């Protein structure tokens, strides 16, 4: 269904999607409802901003009509609308990035929205800033410090994505990139198709099948490697642009002492403070006795012990000096 819809002409596809009777017909074919709704949602999220306006409107109308017929759950519909609006805002800000006056106004507006009482509004503002920074639209020191300020917000829905961004563990941001960056996905799919078409020619043997599988794995790993490398470079670049890392680390530590969230979230704050100390050679002596309570035999996350042991050795050198 997804492939067939992509290769249809604009007029036919628009007519098919905007036809009111079509949504009535879909209900009587339950085996095709999930496939059709999934295709509409995927195209709307990944390809809507490169479409012709009439095509995009046709998909939106089809989406709304599917929702009115209860063929799409309400929670999923709200999430899709939110993601679509978020991608639209990011694309629009990227288009207006040449005008510095508008950029300053929008950045100040987003920084105010981060401090909003509504956690949903503040979280969306943070995610927009993270996406703009990672796409190299706003990758200056002012944006990095606004993101750092969001790490000090009390609501965990707001500060957790910001901390994960500095640590290179932002799942929400990765989902935004995978849904918006459709060009790389298309090239990856075409490469895999070419490999499989080349495999059809000639004698089929086990060695050729193994080579094909290795080539497909290499293509998939190449994409993951690019995403991981981009995340690491961006995060260290953001950490290096903080105006006052010492004060930021002290505020994070005070936040950690009063934090009553679950263990995984507290461990994220610990990890960010440790990275700040190691990167900027900060002095935060109360931090080392504090993390002793996390170094126990019954520790749930054992992979971070070596990381903290390094900072204990760093503390010894600081005290010796």
Coordinates of C-alpha atoms in Angstrom, one line a residue:
X1 CA 0.0 0.0 0.0
X2 CA 2.8 2.4 1.0
X3 CA 4.8 1.8 -2.2
X4 CA 1.7 1.9 -4.4
X5 CA 0.6 5.3 -3.0
X6 CA 4.0 6.8 -3.6
X7 CA 4.0 5.9 -7.3
X8 CA 0.4 7.1 -8.1
X9 CA 0.0 10.4 -10.0
X10 CA -0.8 13.5 -8.0
X11 CA -4.3 13.9 -9.3
X12 CA -5.3 10.3 -8.8
X13 CA -3.8 10.1 -5.3
X14 CA -5.4 13.4 -4.2
X15 CA -8.8 12.2 -5.5
X16 CA -8.4 8.9 -3.8
X17 CA -7.5 10.4 -0.4
X18 CA -10.1 13.2 -0.5
X19 CA -13.0 11.0 -1.6
X20 CA -15.3 10.9 1.3
X21 CA -16.7 7.5 0.4
X22 CA -13.3 5.9 0.5
X23 CA -13.2 6.2 4.3
X24 CA -16.5 4.4 4.4
X25 CA -15.2 1.6 2.3
X26 CA -12.1 1.1 4.3
X27 CA -14.2 0.2 7.4
X28 CA -15.6 -2.8 5.7
X29 CA -12.1 -4.2 5.0
X30 CA -10.5 -4.6 8.4
X31 CA -7.5 -6.4 7.1
X32 CA -6.5 -3.3 5.1
X33 CA -7.3 -0.6 7.7
X34 CA -4.1 -1.0 9.6
X35 CA -2.0 -0.9 6.5
X36 CA -3.7 2.1 5.0
X37 CA -3.6 4.2 8.2
X38 CA 0.0 3.3 8.8
X39 CA 0.9 4.4 5.3
X40 CA -0.9 7.7 5.7
X41 CA 0.8 8.4 9.0
X42 CA 4.3 7.5 7.8
X43 CA 4.0 9.6 4.7
X44 CA 2.5 12.5 6.7
X45 CA 5.3 12.4 9.3
X46 CA 8.3 11.7 7.0
X47 CA 7.5 13.3 3.7
X48 CA 4.9 16.0 4.3
X49 CA 7.3 19.0 4.1
X50 CA 8.6 18.0 0.7
X51 CA 5.2 17.5 -0.8
X52 CA 3.1 19.6 -3.1
X53 CA 0.6 21.7 -0.9
X54 CA -2.4 20.0 -2.5
X55 CA -0.9 16.6 -1.8
X56 CA -0.2 17.5 1.8
X57 CA -3.7 18.8 2.3
X58 CA -5.1 15.6 0.9
X59 CA -3.1 13.5 3.4
X60 CA -4.3 15.8 6.2
X61 CA -7.9 15.4 5.2
X62 CA -7.5 11.7 4.9
X63 CA -5.9 11.6 8.4
X64 CA -8.8 13.7 9.9
X65 CA -11.4 11.6 8.3
X66 CA -9.8 8.4 9.5
X67 CA -9.8 9.9 13.0
X68 CA -13.5 10.8 12.8
X69 CA -14.3 7.2 11.9
X70 CA -12.3 6.1 15.0
X71 CA -9.8 4.2 12.8
X72 CA -6.9 6.0 14.5
X73 CA -6.7 6.1 18.3
X74 CA -7.1 9.5 20.0
X75 CA -3.7 9.2 21.7
X76 CA -1.9 8.4 18.5
X77 CA -3.7 11.2 16.7
X78 CA -2.6 13.8 19.3
X79 CA 1.0 12.5 19.1
X80 CA 1.0 12.7 15.3
X81 CA -0.4 16.3 15.3
X82 CA 2.2 17.3 17.9
X83 CA 5.1 15.9 15.9
X84 CA 3.8 17.4 12.7
X85 CA 3.6 20.8 14.2
X86 CA 7.0 20.4 15.8
X87 CA 8.6 19.5 12.4
X88 CA 6.8 22.5 10.8
X89 CA 8.2 24.9 13.4
X90 CA 11.7 23.6 13.0
X91 CA 11.5 23.8 9.2
X92 CA 10.0 27.3 9.4
X93 CA 12.7 28.6 11.8
X94 CA 15.4 27.0 9.6
X95 CA 13.9 29.0 6.7
X96 CA 13.9 32.3 8.6
X97 CA 17.4 31.7 10.1
X98 CA 19.0 34.4 7.9
X99 CA 17.2 37.2 9.7
X100 CA 19.0 37.8 13.0
X101 CA 16.3 39.9 14.5
X102 CA 13.7 37.3 14.1
X103 CA 16.1 34.7 15.4
X104 CA 16.7 36.6 18.6
X105 CA 13.0 37.1 19.1
X106 CA 12.2 33.5 18.6
X107 CA 15.0 32.3 20.8
X108 CA 13.9 34.6 23.6
X109 CA 10.3 33.4 23.2
X110 CA 11.4 29.8 23.4
X111 CA 13.5 30.5 26.5
X112 CA 10.4 32.0 28.1
X113 CA 8.3 29.0 27.1
X114 CA 10.8 26.7 28.8
X115 CA 9.8 28.3 32.1
X116 CA 6.1 27.9 31.5
X117 CA 3.9 26.2 34.1
X118 CA 2.7 23.7 31.5
X119 CA 5.1 20.8 31.3
X120 CA 3.9 20.0 27.7
X121 CA 4.6 23.5 26.5
X122 CA 8.0 23.6 28.1
X123 CA 9.0 20.2 26.8
X124 CA 8.1 21.1 23.3
X125 CA 10.1 24.2 23.5
X126 CA 13.1 22.2 24.7
X127 CA 12.8 19.6 22.0
X128 CA 12.6 22.3 19.3
X129 CA 15.8 23.9 20.7
X130 CA 17.5 20.6 20.8
X131 CA 16.5 19.8 17.2
X132 CA 17.7 23.2 16.0
X133 CA 21.0 22.8 17.7
X134 CA 21.6 19.4 16.3
X135 CA 20.7 20.4 12.8
X136 CA 23.3 23.2 13.0
X137 CA 20.6 25.9 12.7
X138 CA 21.2 27.4 16.1
X139 CA 24.5 26.1 17.3
X140 CA 25.8 29.1 19.1
X141 CA 26.7 29.7 22.8
X142 CA 23.4 31.4 23.6
X143 CA 21.3 28.4 22.5
X144 CA 23.6 26.0 24.4
X145 CA 23.2 28.1 27.6
X146 CA 19.4 28.2 27.2
X147 CA 19.5 24.4 26.9
X148 CA 21.7 24.3 30.0
X149 CA 19.1 26.4 31.9
X150 CA 16.4 23.9 31.0
X151 CA 18.4 21.3 32.9
X152 CA 17.7 23.1 36.1
X153 CA 13.9 23.1 35.7
X154 CA 12.0 21.2 38.4
X155 CA 9.8 19.1 36.0
X156 CA 11.5 15.9 34.9
X157 CA 9.7 16.0 31.6
X158 CA 11.5 19.2 30.7
X159 CA 15.0 18.6 32.1
X160 CA 15.5 15.0 31.2
X161 CA 15.6 15.5 27.4
X162 CA 18.1 18.4 27.9
X163 CA 20.4 16.3 30.1
X164 CA 20.1 13.4 27.7
X165 CA 21.1 15.8 24.9
X166 CA 24.3 16.7 26.6
X167 CA 25.1 13.0 27.3
X168 CA 24.2 11.9 23.7
X169 CA 21.3 9.7 24.9
X170 CA 18.3 11.7 23.6
X171 CA 15.8 9.1 22.4
X172 CA 13.1 11.7 21.6
X173 CA 15.5 13.7 19.5
X174 CA 16.6 10.6 17.6
X175 CA 13.0 9.8 16.8
X176 CA 12.5 13.3 15.5
X177 CA 15.5 13.0 13.2
X178 CA 14.5 9.6 11.9
X179 CA 11.0 10.8 11.1
X180 CA 12.1 14.1 9.5
X181 CA 15.3 13.1 7.7
X182 CA 13.7 10.9 5.0
X183 CA 16.4 11.5 2.3
X184 CA 19.0 9.3 4.0
X185 CA 16.4 6.6 4.5
X186 CA 15.5 6.6 0.9
X187 CA 19.1 6.3 -0.2
X188 CA 19.7 3.5 2.2
X189 CA 16.6 1.6 0.9
X190 CA 17.7 2.1 -2.7
X191 CA 21.2 0.8 -1.9
X192 CA 19.7 -2.3 -0.3
X193 CA 17.4 -2.8 -3.3
X194 CA 20.3 -2.5 -5.7
X195 CA 22.2 -5.1 -3.7
X196 CA 19.3 -7.5 -3.8
X197 CA 18.7 -6.9 -7.6
X198 CA 22.4 -7.7 -8.2
X199 CA 22.1 -10.9 -6.2
X200 CA 19.4 -12.1 -8.6
X201 CA 21.8 -12.2 -11.5
X202 CA 24.0 -15.2 -11.6
X203 CA 24.2 -18.5 -9.8
X204 CA 22.7 -18.4 -6.3
X205 CA 25.1 -19.9 -3.8
X206 CA 25.5 -19.8 0.0
X207 CA 28.6 -17.6 -0.3
X208 CA 26.8 -15.0 -2.4
X209 CA 23.9 -15.0 0.1
X210 CA 26.3 -14.4 3.0
X211 CA 28.0 -11.6 1.1
X212 CA 24.6 -10.0 0.5
X213 CA 23.7 -10.2 4.1
X214 CA 27.1 -8.7 5.1
X215 CA 26.6 -5.9 2.7
X216 CA 23.1 -5.1 4.0
X217 CA 24.4 -5.1 7.6
X218 CA 27.2 -2.7 6.5
X219 CA 24.7 -0.3 5.0
X220 CA 22.6 -0.3 8.2
X221 CA 25.7 0.1 10.4
X222 CA 26.9 3.0 8.4
X223 CA 23.8 5.0 9.1
X224 CA 23.9 4.2 12.8
X225 CA 27.6 5.2 12.9
X226 CA 26.8 8.6 11.3
X227 CA 24.1 9.3 13.7
X228 CA 26.2 8.3 16.7
X229 CA 29.2 10.4 15.5
X230 CA 27.0 13.4 14.9
X231 CA 25.5 13.2 18.4
X232 CA 28.9 12.9 20.1
X233 CA 30.4 15.9 18.2
X234 CA 27.3 18.1 18.8
X235 CA 27.2 17.3 22.6
X236 CA 30.8 18.1 23.3
X237 CA 30.5 21.2 21.2
X238 CA 27.6 22.3 23.3
X239 CA 29.4 21.6 26.6
X240 CA 32.4 23.6 25.5
X241 CA 30.2 26.7 24.9
X242 CA 28.8 27.0 28.4
X243 CA 29.6 30.4 30.0
X244 CA 30.2 29.2 33.6
X245 CA 30.6 25.4 33.9
X246 CA 31.5 25.6 37.5
X247 CA 28.3 27.4 38.5
X248 CA 26.3 25.1 36.3
X249 CA 27.8 22.0 37.9
X250 CA 27.2 23.4 41.4
X251 CA 23.5 24.1 40.6
X252 CA 23.1 20.6 39.1
X253 CA 24.6 19.1 42.3
X254 CA 22.2 21.1 44.5
X255 CA 19.4 19.9 42.3
X256 CA 20.7 16.3 42.7
X257 CA 20.8 16.5 46.5
X258 CA 17.1 17.5 46.5
X259 CA 16.1 15.2 43.7
X260 CA 13.5 12.5 44.6
X261 CA 13.0 11.1 41.1
X262 CA 13.8 7.5 40.2
X263 CA 17.3 6.1 40.2
X264 CA 17.8 6.3 36.4
X265 CA 17.1 10.0 36.3
X266 CA 19.4 10.7 39.2
X267 CA 22.1 8.7 37.5
X268 CA 21.7 10.9 34.4
X269 CA 22.4 14.0 36.5
X270 CA 25.4 12.3 38.1
X271 CA 26.7 11.5 34.7
X272 CA 26.4 15.0 33.4
X273 CA 28.1 16.5 36.5
X274 CA 30.9 13.9 36.0
X275 CA 31.3 14.9 32.4
X276 CA 31.4 18.6 33.3
X277 CA 34.1 17.9 36.0
X278 CA 36.2 15.8 33.6
X279 CA 35.9 18.1 30.6
X280 CA 36.5 21.5 32.4
X281 CA 38.6 20.2 35.3
X282 CA 36.2 21.6 37.9
X283 CA 36.6 21.3 41.7
X284 CA 33.4 20.0 43.3
X285 CA 34.6 18.2 46.4
X286 CA 31.2 17.4 47.9
X287 CA 30.4 15.5 44.8
X288 CA 32.8 12.6 45.5
X289 CA 31.4 11.7 49.0
X290 CA 27.9 11.9 47.6
X291 CA 28.4 9.3 44.9
X292 CA 29.8 6.8 47.5
X293 CA 26.2 5.8 48.2
X294 CA 25.8 4.7 44.6
X295 CA 28.9 2.4 44.7
X296 CA 27.5 -0.7 46.3
X297 CA 27.5 -4.4 45.5
X298 CA 23.8 -4.4 44.8
X299 CA 24.1 -1.5 42.3
X300 CA 21.6 -1.9 39.5
X301 CA 23.7 -0.1 36.9
X302 CA 27.2 -1.6 37.1
X303 CA 28.5 -0.2 33.9
X304 CA 29.0 3.3 35.3
X305 CA 31.3 2.2 38.2
X306 CA 34.5 2.5 36.2
X307 CA 33.4 6.0 35.2
X308 CA 33.0 7.1 38.8
X309 CA 36.2 5.4 39.9
X310 CA 38.1 7.6 37.4
X311 CA 36.6 10.7 39.1
X312 CA 37.7 9.4 42.5
X313 CA 41.3 9.2 41.2
X314 CA 40.8 12.8 39.9
X315 CA 39.7 13.9 43.4
X316 CA 42.8 12.4 44.9
X317 CA 45.0 14.4 42.6
X318 CA 43.1 17.6 43.3
X319 CA 43.4 17.1 47.1
X320 CA 47.1 16.3 46.7
X321 CA 47.7 19.5 44.9

